[in-house]
Structure formats: structure tokens, C-alpha cells
Short mmCIF file of C-alpha atoms in Angstrom, two decimals:
data_model
loop_
_atom_site.label_atom_id
_atom_site.label_comp_id
_atom_site.label_asym_id
_atom_site.label_seq_id
_atom_site.Cartn_x
_atom_site.Cartn_y
_atom_site.Cartn_z
CA MET A 1 -0.01 0.03 -0.06
CA LYS A 2 1.29 3.47 -0.96
CA SER A 3 1.70 6.13 1.70
CA LYS A 4 -0.49 9.23 1.71
CA GLU A 5 2.61 11.42 1.08
CA ASP A 6 3.67 9.32 -1.90
CA MET A 7 0.16 9.67 -3.45
CA GLN A 8 0.13 13.40 -2.82
CA GLN A 9 3.53 13.73 -4.42
CA ARG A 10 2.46 11.81 -7.48
CA LEU A 11 -0.72 13.83 -7.76
CA GLY A 12 1.21 17.04 -7.42
CA LEU A 13 3.68 16.02 -10.16
CA GLY A 14 0.88 15.02 -12.37
CA LEU A 15 -0.92 18.36 -11.91
CA LYS A 16 2.30 20.27 -12.53
CA ASN A 17 3.00 18.35 -15.73
CA MET A 18 -0.57 18.97 -16.96
CA TYR A 19 -0.23 22.68 -16.16
CA LEU A 20 3.12 22.93 -17.94
CA SER A 21 1.67 21.12 -21.03
CA VAL A 22 -1.20 23.62 -21.21
CA LEU A 23 1.28 26.49 -21.06
CA ASP A 24 3.17 24.99 -24.01
CA GLU A 25 0.04 24.85 -26.23
CA PRO A 26 -0.17 27.58 -28.88
CA LEU A 27 -3.07 30.03 -28.87
CA PRO A 28 -5.69 29.44 -31.67
CA ASP A 29 -5.50 31.89 -34.55
CA ASP A 30 -8.84 33.39 -33.72
CA MET A 31 -7.66 34.23 -30.19
CA LEU A 32 -4.49 35.72 -31.49
CA ALA A 33 -6.63 37.91 -33.88
CA LEU A 34 -8.85 39.00 -31.00
CA LEU A 35 -5.86 39.96 -28.86
CA ASP A 36 -4.36 41.93 -31.77
CA GLN A 37 -7.73 43.74 -32.23
CA LEU A 38 -7.93 44.60 -28.55
CA ASP A 39 -4.30 45.80 -28.62
CA ASP A 40 -5.06 48.03 -31.65
CA ASP A 41 -8.12 49.45 -29.73
CA ASP A 42 -5.90 50.24 -26.76
CA ASP A 43 -3.31 51.92 -28.95
CA SER A 44 -5.88 54.14 -30.61
CA ASP A 45 -7.46 55.08 -27.24
CA SER A 46 -4.10 56.08 -25.68
CA SER A 47 -3.04 58.18 -28.68
CA GLY A 48 -6.22 60.28 -28.69
CA SER A 49 -7.18 62.95 -26.21
CA ASP A 50 -7.87 61.94 -22.66
CA ASP A 51 -11.49 62.64 -21.87
CA ASN A 52 -11.10 61.80 -18.14
CA GLU A 53 -9.23 64.94 -17.14
#
């Protein structure tokens, strides 16, 4: 029978490996396009006059 600490360590390593594999996945093209669009909107907002002052 495996100890509780051994099971927790194996579970932790499994979760860490799963998390790292998700980080390595590329973003879908439509998500990249959306982020570019949002970035362009931010750039145009910051270059205009500031209405909050």
C-alpha cells in the first residue's frame, strides 16, 4: 500500500505536468486575432485625447 505522502507527491507532479503542457500549447489563430484587435483598440485610445481629465 502506498503512503499518503507518496500519493500526494504523485498527484502534485501529475498536476504540474498537466499545467506545464497547457502553457506550451499555442493560442488558436482566432484568439490571437482577437488579442491583436484589442491591442489596436488600446493603442488608438491612448493616442487620442484623454476625456477623463
